[in-house]
């Protein structure tokens, strides 16, 4: 719990209380950081001069107002949730620059801030003190630094390509045989030019990760196979140091949820470190282990261990226990810093321990796929299944809960790659896209979604907190609607209902056209638990049904009385003009249906009703329990 | 066997010379080098190489712009292009491929293995 302001009470004389009060007041006023104190309901009860200056308000305009007026509108909802969580679990929170927070000035402009929070128990109940620092200058310097680093790196690499290329040709004998001492000197030069290349690559990597330029492509991943590959790729390197690398499975590991390239980089860095710091003929042991909700892998060396004084700085940039070490081992001092940055972005943790019997063991824990999938798949699958791409788990859960009563089951995807993978694997009735996913450009993501043949016509609704995309762009990408965040679930459910045309109980609607009444009845009976089947025996009746109802699918007989069921094709589209998928189910002539709208062709004599039902289910993403199990 | 014509495009004369020396290790390769995207477009149309090695960052016309010009001209639209660039991220490689390149060779390259790498690309493209 927070601190108790009780100093004034401890002073027994009234004059002493006044003096202490005065000192506190002056201290708060003189504080170079903005201070805003709120009550349990988020109402501002105190501010200082710096807060007035930062936000451009007079004190009288702030006291008694909700803290949210100092926060950009797009972040208010998220802030409110965080505030409630903080009130429920009040504990000191130090300022973190990485949280990407913004303040809103009175004139409507925004500025990046760093905020520390302190819960305070007072006689009036819980108060929250926010200490706010404007970090605009720091951000600008960071940006300049990043631009500088990337320009310098490119400029360095060009001459290095020439240097290492020339040396490579000389050492390789392309210019003829060289005397032994010359070859030795050139080899030294070549090794060092390669080291310089590694250093520049590492600096660029760090800079890209820190500035968020590296896009992480998360996917389900067999960590065991990946580690085997990395060990194999580093075999020659280990041989060069006379070191053996051995893989041990402590338990059969499940899959993880990570970016394969980045994870391979983590394993490579840990492995090459362990190899470098092993004694000659030493052994490096890699262990993989399945834990409750994560997968842990460890890399153990038999080196001399990490000196105690160096331990706190192991993951810092350019940190090396002994600078002479770096020269001997050819390291850049950035490897572990990169490991730490990547593992953090992967949602995992990295640490190290002294290994029993000498040496060091580094371990990485990553979220297990099963755990991620459990959270992401809606356990209540009775509704119409939709996919929500949203990185904020709180916001995603809130929307899932909100949409349940409207008959929707919502699965989550945390990033574009995940969304595309899920949408390809599973048919969704609609996709909701958060337009401000951290690792994605929204427009680009929409384009990639639409490129997938499985989802090129699935209705997409955009949820956006800030940016509006223009109507032109929307129609180009076939975006159904754009909704401001936080989404109003009533409005969202209405839009989804309109697009999908589903009943409250979530059953899709199928138009079945056939002049054989036995077939009509059988199909209706079989599909009854999962769909609403409208059975008609003539083209006219079908056209009438189409004017009053929305259908998700049509099953057509080729010969309906004297006419062809295919005559109906031009009428089979939604109110927005999207074609309704068609399955032809006919005694003969099914092969004549060549229109792309016809997604399956079944000949009655050959295909059983089971095949028809399977084809219908396939197109309507009616999910079977087996599929649900596989996903787990 | 007739010579395999390869056009190399890079604004850095030193790198052009190194690539020239490196690819001369394979006697089947016949190399021509250009120092700019504009020269490359003319040379590609006139000389019809089997493959183009194209630098990405060049002053004036950069690699991707050069590629788009090559793709627009029916005489050069089908010539495979490999970009040569500093270690590219997977996403950048994807981007280059989507622009119409057939692959990426990262810089700095090992000049002793570059001829094999190029040959491997040619085989993958079923050009040799």
XYZ file of C-alpha atoms in Angstrom:
760
model
C 0.000 0.000 0.000
C 1.017 3.610 -0.357
C 2.606 5.977 1.999
C 0.779 7.675 4.826
C 1.144 11.422 5.069
C 1.318 11.768 8.769
C 4.271 14.013 9.397
C 2.112 17.046 10.124
C 0.103 15.114 12.674
C 3.271 14.053 14.459
C 4.166 17.690 15.172
C 2.139 18.512 18.258
C 2.192 22.341 18.113
C -0.168 24.115 15.654
C 2.637 26.461 14.470
C 4.745 23.402 13.651
C 1.916 21.933 11.594
C 1.648 25.193 9.647
C 5.395 25.307 9.040
C 5.473 21.733 7.760
C 2.440 22.431 5.557
C 4.152 25.484 4.094
C 7.312 23.525 3.306
C 5.327 20.781 1.612
C 3.430 23.329 -0.444
C 6.647 25.043 -1.566
C 8.295 21.712 -2.384
C 5.364 20.655 -4.547
C 5.309 24.042 -6.303
C 9.043 24.036 -6.960
C 9.127 20.460 -8.256
C 10.498 20.469 -11.845
C 8.111 17.653 -12.805
C 4.379 18.115 -13.262
C 2.388 16.784 -10.310
C -1.280 15.948 -10.487
C -3.109 14.320 -7.595
C -6.458 12.644 -8.126
C -9.004 11.039 -5.847
C -10.327 7.499 -6.170
C -12.776 8.603 -8.866
C -10.049 10.185 -10.986
C -10.987 13.780 -10.111
C -8.056 16.196 -9.891
C -7.586 17.501 -6.337
C -4.130 19.086 -6.572
C -1.668 20.248 -9.213
C 1.594 22.187 -9.207
C 2.996 25.037 -11.302
C 4.865 22.712 -13.678
C 1.666 20.763 -14.432
C -0.070 24.051 -15.304
C 2.797 24.952 -17.621
C 2.928 21.513 -19.261
C -0.757 21.282 -20.039
C -1.466 24.997 -20.557
C -4.296 25.176 -18.016
C -4.849 27.485 -15.031
C -5.024 25.580 -11.771
C -8.649 26.587 -11.267
C -9.483 24.978 -14.617
C -8.035 21.659 -13.493
C -9.183 21.186 -9.893
C -12.428 19.247 -9.754
C -12.139 18.008 -13.352
C -11.504 14.373 -14.357
C -7.868 13.497 -15.091
C -8.930 12.278 -18.542
C -9.045 15.876 -19.836
C -5.231 15.712 -19.825
C -5.206 12.586 -21.982
C -5.755 12.351 -25.751
C -9.223 11.113 -26.558
C -7.994 7.994 -28.336
C -6.256 6.827 -25.145
C -8.943 7.746 -22.624
C -10.682 4.420 -22.558
C -7.466 2.526 -22.071
C -6.463 5.000 -19.376
C -9.699 4.522 -17.500
C -9.176 0.791 -17.425
C -5.612 1.223 -16.203
C -6.801 3.650 -13.548
C -9.366 1.173 -12.230
C -6.771 -1.585 -12.144
C -4.413 0.725 -10.285
C -7.054 1.624 -7.683
C -7.721 -2.079 -7.125
C -4.034 -2.908 -6.807
C -2.352 0.302 -5.678
C 1.406 0.120 -5.742
C 4.189 2.504 -6.696
C 4.798 2.535 -10.425
C 8.035 4.088 -11.625
C 8.156 6.162 -14.767
C 8.855 4.134 -17.889
C 9.638 5.795 -21.188
C 8.735 2.660 -23.131
C 5.018 2.890 -22.396
C 4.293 5.384 -25.180
C 2.130 7.751 -23.178
C 0.907 11.129 -24.331
C -0.449 14.228 -22.637
C -3.083 16.532 -24.133
C -2.611 20.292 -23.806
C -5.499 22.704 -23.546
C -4.850 23.842 -27.123
C -5.445 20.267 -28.313
C -1.800 19.438 -29.078
C -0.216 16.266 -27.752
C 3.200 15.648 -26.235
C 5.001 12.452 -25.163
C 5.222 11.962 -21.411
C 6.675 9.684 -18.819
C 4.488 9.133 -15.768
C 5.279 7.737 -12.333
C 2.384 6.812 -10.040
C 2.263 6.814 -6.249
C -0.760 5.690 -4.248
C -1.291 7.750 -1.087
C -3.512 6.773 1.817
C -5.110 9.864 3.262
C -7.944 10.539 5.681
C -10.130 11.140 2.610
C -9.348 7.738 1.176
C -6.955 6.635 -1.559
C -5.328 9.409 -3.578
C -3.095 8.914 -6.586
C -0.120 11.182 -7.238
C 1.040 11.286 -10.855
C 4.481 12.724 -11.529
C 4.652 13.773 -15.159
C 7.714 14.584 -17.272
C 7.595 15.978 -20.802
C 9.942 13.793 -22.865
C 9.546 15.588 -26.235
C 13.199 16.608 -26.273
C 14.373 13.131 -25.398
C 12.246 11.622 -28.166
C 13.622 14.116 -30.678
C 17.190 13.331 -29.666
C 16.437 9.604 -29.923
C 15.070 10.065 -33.404
C 18.107 12.079 -34.509
C 20.388 9.482 -32.974
C 18.610 6.660 -34.788
C 18.776 8.460 -38.118
C 22.437 9.178 -37.524
C 23.198 5.559 -36.657
C 21.454 4.202 -39.702
C 23.128 6.688 -42.071
C 26.556 6.094 -40.580
C 26.081 2.347 -40.711
C 25.241 2.452 -44.390
C 28.146 4.742 -45.154
C 30.474 2.411 -43.230
C 29.264 -0.681 -44.938
C 29.996 0.492 -48.453
C 33.787 0.817 -48.006
C 33.757 -2.307 -45.848
C 32.251 -4.284 -48.704
C 35.210 -3.221 -50.844
C 37.767 -3.927 -48.128
C 36.485 -7.349 -47.156
C 35.889 -8.194 -50.813
C 39.460 -7.318 -51.785
C 40.887 -9.193 -48.834
C 38.668 -12.173 -49.559
C 39.956 -12.357 -53.146
C 43.593 -12.041 -52.037
C 43.311 -14.620 -49.250
C 41.347 -16.917 -51.546
C 44.201 -16.875 -54.055
C 42.299 -15.092 -56.823
C 45.342 -12.887 -57.430
C 47.829 -15.718 -57.271
C 49.731 -17.487 -54.495
C 51.047 -15.321 -51.662
C 54.060 -15.807 -49.384
C 53.097 -17.237 -45.987
C 53.743 -14.061 -43.852
C 51.701 -11.947 -46.285
C 48.853 -14.456 -46.191
C 48.894 -14.410 -42.372
C 48.701 -10.620 -42.255
C 45.934 -10.512 -44.827
C 43.986 -13.127 -42.878
C 44.199 -10.920 -39.780
C 42.915 -7.982 -41.814
C 40.124 -10.103 -43.263
C 39.005 -11.433 -39.861
C 38.879 -7.934 -38.485
C 36.944 -6.533 -41.402
C 34.398 -9.301 -40.841
C 34.257 -8.388 -37.176
C 33.559 -4.808 -38.129
C 30.701 -5.997 -40.319
C 29.244 -7.958 -37.400
C 29.553 -4.933 -35.168
C 27.729 -2.696 -37.627
C 25.023 -5.307 -38.108
C 24.567 -5.568 -34.339
C 24.405 -1.793 -33.918
C 21.840 -1.586 -36.693
C 19.825 -4.410 -35.134
C 19.762 -2.728 -31.742
C 18.796 0.560 -33.291
C 16.029 -1.044 -35.336
C 14.619 -2.977 -32.397
C 14.707 0.059 -30.130
C 13.059 2.317 -32.663
C 10.382 -0.298 -33.349
C 11.401 -0.639 -36.989
C 11.722 -4.398 -36.809
C 8.451 -6.077 -37.534
C 7.970 -9.247 -35.547
C 6.205 -11.995 -37.463
C 4.725 -14.062 -34.683
C 3.700 -17.584 -35.495
C 3.283 -20.991 -33.976
C 6.738 -22.491 -33.856
C 8.401 -25.806 -33.057
C 11.169 -24.536 -30.781
C 12.906 -27.915 -30.672
C 13.351 -28.027 -34.446
C 14.486 -24.408 -34.518
C 17.128 -24.991 -31.848
C 18.402 -28.059 -33.702
C 18.762 -25.970 -36.865
C 20.635 -23.216 -35.054
C 22.979 -25.710 -33.397
C 23.663 -27.263 -36.784
C 24.326 -23.843 -38.333
C 26.842 -23.070 -35.576
C 28.578 -26.449 -35.675
C 31.561 -25.192 -37.704
C 31.898 -22.186 -35.400
C 31.950 -24.481 -32.338
C 34.502 -26.746 -34.037
C 36.729 -23.718 -34.529
C 36.848 -23.315 -30.738
C 37.119 -27.058 -30.140
C 33.757 -27.044 -28.366
C 31.023 -29.703 -28.440
C 27.370 -28.630 -28.432
C 24.858 -31.096 -27.034
C 21.050 -30.839 -26.976
C 19.095 -32.334 -24.085
C 15.321 -32.598 -23.845
C 14.212 -32.331 -20.236
C 10.628 -32.884 -21.383
C 8.897 -32.866 -24.752
C 8.439 -29.196 -25.467
C 5.243 -27.884 -26.974
C 5.253 -25.173 -29.600
C 5.898 -21.545 -28.774
C 4.470 -18.350 -30.158
C 7.316 -16.272 -31.574
C 9.060 -14.855 -34.620
C 11.314 -17.629 -36.028
C 14.031 -15.341 -37.434
C 14.296 -13.319 -34.255
C 14.219 -16.365 -32.014
C 16.954 -17.958 -34.107
C 18.994 -14.795 -33.547
C 18.493 -15.120 -29.777
C 19.610 -18.755 -29.766
C 22.569 -17.982 -32.054
C 23.762 -15.166 -29.802
C 23.481 -17.251 -26.635
C 25.135 -20.207 -28.302
C 28.037 -18.249 -29.780
C 28.630 -16.590 -26.400
C 28.679 -19.960 -24.652
C 31.029 -21.370 -27.291
C 33.388 -18.379 -27.083
C 33.659 -18.561 -23.330
C 34.114 -22.333 -23.133
C 37.496 -23.859 -22.440
C 39.147 -25.882 -25.211
C 37.385 -29.254 -25.595
C 34.594 -27.852 -23.439
C 30.952 -28.706 -23.792
C 27.919 -26.455 -24.257
C 24.613 -28.017 -23.256
C 21.321 -26.734 -24.584
C 18.256 -27.878 -22.650
C 14.591 -27.507 -23.599
C 11.861 -27.956 -21.096
C 8.070 -27.589 -21.129
C 6.765 -25.690 -18.124
C 3.218 -24.874 -17.061
C 2.493 -21.999 -19.434
C 5.763 -21.548 -21.175
C 8.690 -23.266 -22.801
C 12.123 -22.728 -21.307
C 15.418 -23.324 -23.015
C 18.813 -22.956 -21.412
C 22.337 -22.678 -22.760
C 24.997 -23.825 -20.335
C 28.734 -23.357 -20.731
C 31.651 -24.612 -18.636
C 33.562 -21.352 -18.782
C 34.952 -19.331 -15.913
C 31.590 -17.783 -15.029
C 30.503 -14.156 -14.903
C 32.389 -11.983 -12.377
C 30.088 -10.802 -9.578
C 30.701 -7.104 -10.262
C 29.734 -7.548 -13.906
C 26.464 -9.404 -13.284
C 24.217 -6.324 -13.067
C 25.488 -5.044 -16.438
C 25.359 -8.284 -18.453
C 22.482 -7.131 -20.674
C 23.721 -3.580 -21.158
C 24.951 -2.373 -24.521
C 28.692 -2.725 -25.113
C 28.972 -4.475 -21.788
C 31.871 -6.877 -21.571
C 33.331 -8.298 -18.411
C 36.829 -7.505 -19.500
C 37.643 -5.399 -22.517
C 40.630 -7.563 -23.368
C 38.128 -10.423 -23.472
C 36.288 -8.734 -26.297
C 39.384 -8.514 -28.414
C 40.306 -12.136 -27.765
C 36.815 -13.497 -28.322
C 35.814 -11.278 -31.229
C 32.558 -10.181 -29.618
C 30.812 -6.879 -30.107
C 29.399 -6.479 -26.607
C 25.920 -6.166 -28.099
C 24.862 -9.803 -28.377
C 23.210 -10.143 -24.979
C 21.632 -6.729 -25.200
C 20.014 -7.827 -28.478
C 18.899 -11.063 -26.811
C 17.249 -9.147 -23.993
C 15.485 -6.741 -26.350
C 14.177 -9.488 -28.617
C 13.032 -11.780 -25.807
C 11.164 -8.890 -24.199
C 9.414 -8.130 -27.494
C 8.539 -11.831 -27.798
C 6.750 -11.570 -24.467
C 9.314 -13.761 -22.730
C 12.018 -13.464 -20.122
C 15.740 -14.012 -20.133
C 18.050 -14.523 -17.159
C 21.171 -16.342 -16.081
C 22.523 -18.337 -13.147
C 25.803 -19.731 -12.057
C 25.892 -23.317 -13.227
C 26.568 -25.967 -10.605
C 30.143 -27.110 -11.050
C 31.243 -23.913 -12.787
C 30.202 -21.953 -15.828
C 27.058 -20.014 -16.589
C 23.597 -21.015 -17.713
C 21.441 -18.545 -19.623
C 17.750 -19.344 -19.800
C 14.919 -17.985 -21.914
C 11.243 -18.510 -21.221
C 8.706 -17.986 -23.969
C 4.922 -18.148 -23.905
C 3.719 -21.585 -25.000
C 1.493 -21.645 -28.051
C -1.154 -23.625 -26.183
C -1.372 -20.891 -23.573
C -1.622 -18.132 -26.173
C -4.179 -20.131 -28.150
C -6.292 -20.805 -25.072
C -6.678 -17.107 -24.460
C -7.222 -16.325 -28.106
C -9.885 -18.882 -28.927
C -13.305 -18.043 -27.568
C -14.349 -20.891 -25.301
C -17.993 -20.145 -25.985
C -18.318 -21.227 -29.580
C -22.065 -21.205 -29.923
C -22.130 -17.887 -31.677
C -21.170 -16.761 -35.144
C -17.407 -16.780 -35.191
C -15.581 -13.556 -35.839
C -11.926 -12.666 -35.644
C -10.656 -9.620 -33.782
C -7.138 -8.328 -34.478
C -6.256 -6.288 -31.414
C -2.995 -6.045 -29.500
C -4.452 -4.841 -26.217
C -5.721 -7.969 -24.414
C -7.967 -5.929 -22.095
C -9.691 -4.166 -24.948
C -10.015 -7.455 -26.839
C -11.602 -9.236 -23.863
C -13.977 -6.332 -23.269
C -15.166 -6.514 -26.873
C -15.526 -10.305 -26.752
C -17.669 -10.031 -23.633
C -19.690 -7.245 -25.208
C -20.405 -9.224 -28.367
C -21.364 -12.500 -26.631
C -24.969 -11.458 -25.907
C -25.403 -10.616 -29.593
C -24.538 -14.173 -30.581
C -20.905 -13.705 -31.608
C -17.927 -15.806 -30.579
C -14.764 -13.772 -30.908
C -11.306 -15.197 -31.473
C -8.257 -12.968 -31.089
C -5.262 -12.344 -33.273
C -2.494 -10.215 -31.821
C -0.784 -9.120 -34.998
C -1.247 -9.228 -38.778
C 0.684 -12.448 -39.324
C -1.358 -14.169 -36.656
C -4.595 -12.790 -38.111
C -3.783 -13.996 -41.611
C -2.768 -17.420 -40.324
C -5.956 -17.773 -38.291
C -8.230 -16.490 -41.018
C -6.710 -18.922 -43.491
C -7.016 -21.816 -41.084
C -10.522 -21.075 -39.914
C -13.408 -19.459 -41.708
C -14.693 -16.368 -39.946
C -17.941 -14.613 -40.700
C -16.255 -11.240 -40.269
C -12.918 -9.744 -39.272
C -12.507 -6.757 -36.967
C -9.226 -4.946 -37.405
C -7.613 -2.586 -34.935
C -6.103 -0.019 -37.278
C -3.306 0.920 -34.891
C -1.574 -2.409 -34.324
C 1.968 -1.652 -33.152
C 3.848 -3.724 -35.724
C 1.740 -2.929 -38.726
C 0.723 -0.302 -41.164
C -3.069 -0.580 -41.215
C -3.552 -0.011 -44.946
C -0.796 -2.458 -45.798
C -2.316 -5.034 -43.444
C -5.724 -4.688 -45.098
C -4.097 -5.246 -48.455
C -2.412 -8.398 -47.206
C -5.667 -9.690 -45.740
C -7.470 -9.117 -49.011
C -4.745 -10.940 -50.936
C -5.638 -14.183 -49.172
C -7.944 -16.237 -51.374
C -9.717 -17.598 -48.291
C -10.749 -14.187 -47.031
C -10.897 -11.983 -50.050
C -14.557 -11.337 -49.461
C -14.983 -11.757 -45.706
C -16.559 -8.568 -44.297
C -13.936 -6.401 -42.581
C -14.735 -3.750 -39.992
C -12.019 -1.322 -38.922
C -11.746 -0.160 -35.338
C -9.639 2.948 -35.091
C -8.739 5.271 -32.280
C -7.203 8.005 -34.344
C -6.720 7.794 -38.048
C -9.654 7.808 -40.387
C -9.151 6.254 -43.741
C -10.944 7.846 -46.635
C -13.960 6.296 -48.302
C -11.934 5.671 -51.414
C -9.419 3.566 -49.595
C -12.246 1.768 -47.795
C -14.022 0.804 -50.964
C -10.731 -0.196 -52.596
C -10.082 -2.632 -49.782
C -13.733 -3.543 -49.584
C -13.974 -2.358 -45.983
C -17.491 -2.637 -44.675
C -17.354 -0.005 -41.963
C -15.074 2.159 -39.915
C -15.826 2.448 -36.208
C -14.247 4.745 -33.705
C -12.632 3.153 -30.669
C -13.761 2.371 -28.068
C -16.291 0.510 -30.156
C -19.953 0.829 -29.261
C -20.962 -2.849 -29.153
C -24.588 -2.146 -30.079
C -23.473 -0.349 -33.196
C -20.866 -3.000 -33.967
C -23.358 -5.843 -33.530
C -25.808 -4.065 -35.841
C -23.148 -3.650 -38.513
C -22.074 -7.276 -38.187
C -25.672 -8.465 -38.281
C -26.261 -6.482 -41.432
C -23.152 -7.865 -43.084
C -23.565 -11.453 -42.077
C -27.337 -11.537 -41.949
C -27.236 -13.958 -39.084
C -30.046 -14.671 -36.678
C -29.589 -13.929 -32.998
C -28.862 -17.583 -32.410
C -26.149 -17.360 -35.029
C -27.506 -19.828 -37.584
C -26.620 -19.125 -41.211
C -29.371 -19.034 -43.815
C -29.276 -21.330 -46.825
C -31.401 -21.149 -49.940
C -32.026 -24.595 -51.388
C -33.563 -24.762 -54.854
C -34.606 -28.200 -56.124
C -37.767 -29.614 -57.688
C -37.345 -32.903 -55.883
C -39.289 -32.529 -52.639
C -37.669 -35.556 -51.008
C -34.221 -34.036 -51.478
C -35.442 -30.676 -50.158
C -36.859 -32.264 -47.049
C -33.854 -34.488 -46.340
C -31.382 -31.624 -46.670
C -33.533 -29.366 -44.464
C -33.734 -32.073 -41.819
C -30.012 -32.757 -41.770
C -29.044 -29.090 -41.627
C -31.729 -27.976 -39.205
C -29.531 -27.950 -36.070
C -26.932 -25.672 -37.612
C -28.655 -23.615 -40.300
C -31.933 -22.122 -41.392
C -32.804 -23.756 -44.671
C -35.291 -22.070 -46.969
C -36.429 -24.782 -49.404
C -38.056 -23.760 -52.679
C -39.041 -25.803 -55.726
C -39.066 -23.110 -58.403
C -36.943 -20.257 -59.682
C -39.814 -17.812 -59.032
C -40.096 -18.855 -55.395
C -36.330 -18.506 -55.075
C -36.435 -14.958 -56.487
C -39.213 -14.033 -54.032
C -37.181 -15.365 -51.111
C -34.139 -13.416 -52.289
C -36.001 -10.095 -52.195
C -36.927 -10.491 -48.524
C -34.121 -12.444 -46.955
C -30.373 -12.482 -46.817
C -28.667 -15.794 -47.578
C -25.208 -17.020 -46.782
C -25.240 -19.805 -49.316
C -27.336 -21.236 -52.103
C -27.658 -24.896 -53.131
C -28.917 -25.185 -56.689
C -30.269 -28.000 -58.808
C -29.436 -27.559 -62.498
C -32.833 -28.575 -63.841
C -35.624 -27.024 -61.847
C -38.714 -27.946 -63.803
C -38.187 -26.698 -67.367
C -35.491 -24.125 -66.497
C -31.931 -24.202 -65.219
C -31.184 -23.341 -61.624
C -28.124 -21.527 -62.943
C -30.476 -18.842 -64.321
C -30.653 -17.699 -60.737
C -26.956 -16.813 -60.564
C -27.382 -13.098 -61.450
C -29.847 -12.746 -58.546
C -27.599 -14.399 -56.000
C -25.862 -11.493 -54.402
C -26.118 -9.698 -51.091
C -27.674 -6.265 -50.751
C -24.215 -4.803 -50.975
C -23.605 -6.681 -54.201
C -21.287 -9.385 -52.880
C -21.913 -12.729 -54.594
C -23.553 -15.463 -52.517
C -21.513 -18.675 -52.750
C -23.251 -21.439 -54.665
C -23.077 -25.218 -54.458
C -24.508 -27.045 -57.424
C -26.191 -30.297 -56.393
C -27.704 -31.895 -59.427
C -28.432 -35.255 -60.996
C -26.655 -34.256 -64.190
C -24.923 -31.342 -65.819
C -23.194 -30.175 -62.635
C -19.956 -29.932 -64.604
C -21.582 -27.301 -66.859
C -21.558 -24.794 -64.013
C -18.366 -22.887 -64.746
C -19.224 -19.577 -63.091
C -16.641 -18.678 -60.407
C -19.503 -18.075 -57.993
C -20.080 -21.839 -57.989
C -17.761 -23.042 -55.258
C -18.579 -26.742 -55.371
C -20.211 -29.094 -57.853
C -21.733 -32.352 -56.694
C -23.523 -34.937 -58.782
C -26.489 -36.417 -56.927
C -25.947 -40.001 -58.003
C -22.294 -39.995 -57.003
C -22.234 -37.684 -54.043
C -24.075 -38.666 -50.943
C -25.980 -36.205 -48.816
C -23.061 -36.411 -46.391
C -20.803 -34.961 -49.072
C -23.283 -32.153 -49.645
C -23.476 -31.353 -45.944
C -19.682 -31.421 -45.697
C -19.417 -29.002 -48.617
C -21.979 -26.698 -47.002
C -20.212 -26.766 -43.665
C -16.916 -26.127 -45.340
C -18.265 -22.969 -46.908
C -20.084 -21.720 -43.866
C -17.199 -22.258 -41.445
C -19.491 -24.244 -39.200
C -16.872 -25.443 -36.889
C -16.653 -29.090 -35.952
C -15.510 -30.035 -32.438
C -12.459 -31.844 -33.893
C -11.189 -28.601 -35.397
C -11.688 -26.851 -32.088
C -9.640 -29.511 -30.374
C -6.839 -29.272 -32.891
C -6.600 -25.565 -32.292
C -6.040 -26.163 -28.620
C 28.568 -23.730 -73.832
C 27.821 -20.118 -74.690
C 28.775 -17.371 -72.259
C 26.375 -16.504 -69.492
C 25.854 -12.766 -69.704
C 25.559 -11.000 -66.374
C 25.021 -7.286 -65.921
C 26.269 -5.831 -62.644
C 25.002 -2.436 -61.495
C 26.638 -0.538 -58.612
C 27.604 3.113 -58.195
C 30.796 2.175 -56.306
C 33.682 1.563 -58.776
C 35.585 -0.513 -56.187
C 32.677 -2.860 -55.695
C 32.246 -3.145 -59.467
C 35.886 -4.178 -59.760
C 35.644 -6.739 -56.949
C 32.476 -8.280 -58.365
C 34.191 -8.348 -61.765
C 37.216 -10.177 -60.359
C 35.056 -12.482 -58.326
C 32.738 -13.519 -61.155
C 35.709 -13.948 -63.514
C 36.556 -16.995 -61.379
C 33.822 -18.719 -63.351
C 34.952 -18.732 -67.020
C 31.352 -19.264 -68.192
C 30.342 -15.842 -66.924
C 30.618 -12.845 -69.170
C 30.253 -9.701 -67.112
C 29.386 -6.132 -67.965
C 29.187 -3.429 -65.305
C 27.211 -0.191 -65.060
C 27.583 2.638 -62.551
C 23.991 3.879 -62.577
C 20.409 2.751 -62.994
C 20.032 4.799 -66.184
C 23.072 3.121 -67.785
C 21.760 -0.251 -66.677
C 18.426 0.270 -68.430
C 20.191 1.083 -71.717
C 22.715 -1.736 -71.348
C 20.066 -4.311 -70.465
C 18.009 -3.480 -73.555
C 21.032 -3.485 -75.870
C 22.943 -6.466 -74.459
C 20.147 -8.777 -73.231
C 21.897 -10.279 -70.211
C 20.671 -13.528 -68.694
C 20.772 -11.995 -65.205
C 21.130 -8.563 -63.615
C 22.825 -7.965 -60.243
C 21.434 -4.663 -59.003
C 22.597 -2.479 -56.108
C 19.737 -1.039 -54.035
C 21.029 2.299 -52.775
C 22.378 4.368 -55.629
C 22.316 8.129 -56.114
C 19.905 9.377 -58.758
C 17.912 6.314 -59.709
C 17.918 3.683 -56.970
C 17.682 -0.079 -57.494
C 13.909 -0.486 -57.062
C 13.213 2.390 -59.499
C 15.643 0.892 -61.989
C 13.846 -2.443 -61.643
C 10.452 -0.884 -62.302
C 11.816 0.703 -65.523
C 13.287 -2.628 -66.591
C 9.955 -4.325 -65.994
C 8.078 -1.752 -68.089
C 10.212 -2.263 -71.192
C 9.163 -5.419 -73.087
C 12.821 -6.008 -74.105
C 13.933 -6.224 -70.473
C 10.768 -7.137 -68.604
C 11.659 -10.830 -68.336
C 15.312 -10.511 -67.295
C 15.730 -11.892 -63.751
C 17.128 -9.416 -61.232
C 18.958 -10.169 -58.000
C 19.301 -7.240 -55.623
C 22.618 -6.800 -53.855
C 22.143 -5.059 -50.555
C 23.386 -4.839 -46.988
C 21.937 -7.558 -44.807
C 18.248 -7.300 -45.548
C 15.461 -7.995 -43.102
C 13.042 -10.766 -44.071
C 10.414 -8.109 -44.656
C 12.667 -6.095 -46.955
C 13.476 -9.230 -48.925
C 9.734 -9.854 -49.273
C 9.336 -6.279 -50.451
C 12.058 -6.682 -53.095
C 10.481 -9.911 -54.300
C 7.096 -8.221 -54.518
C 8.717 -5.520 -56.674
C 9.607 -8.241 -59.142
C 13.135 -9.229 -58.091
C 14.034 -12.915 -58.120
C 16.251 -12.818 -55.043
C 18.649 -10.934 -52.825
C 22.394 -11.314 -52.324
C 23.575 -9.681 -49.134
C 26.518 -7.330 -48.841
C 29.272 -7.654 -47.878
C 29.495 -10.850 -49.902
C 32.283 -13.400 -49.898
C 33.941 -12.886 -53.283
C 35.254 -16.433 -53.374
C 31.787 -17.931 -53.096
C 29.867 -15.274 -55.057
C 30.269 -17.124 -58.409
C 28.739 -20.253 -56.839
C 25.939 -18.224 -55.287
C 25.109 -16.624 -58.636
C 25.227 -19.995 -60.386
C 22.942 -21.441 -57.739
C 20.421 -18.655 -58.373
C 20.660 -19.262 -62.123
C 19.992 -22.964 -61.595
C 17.061 -22.252 -59.324
C 15.649 -20.000 -62.041
C 16.272 -22.846 -64.534
C 18.442 -20.555 -66.650
C 21.431 -22.898 -66.824
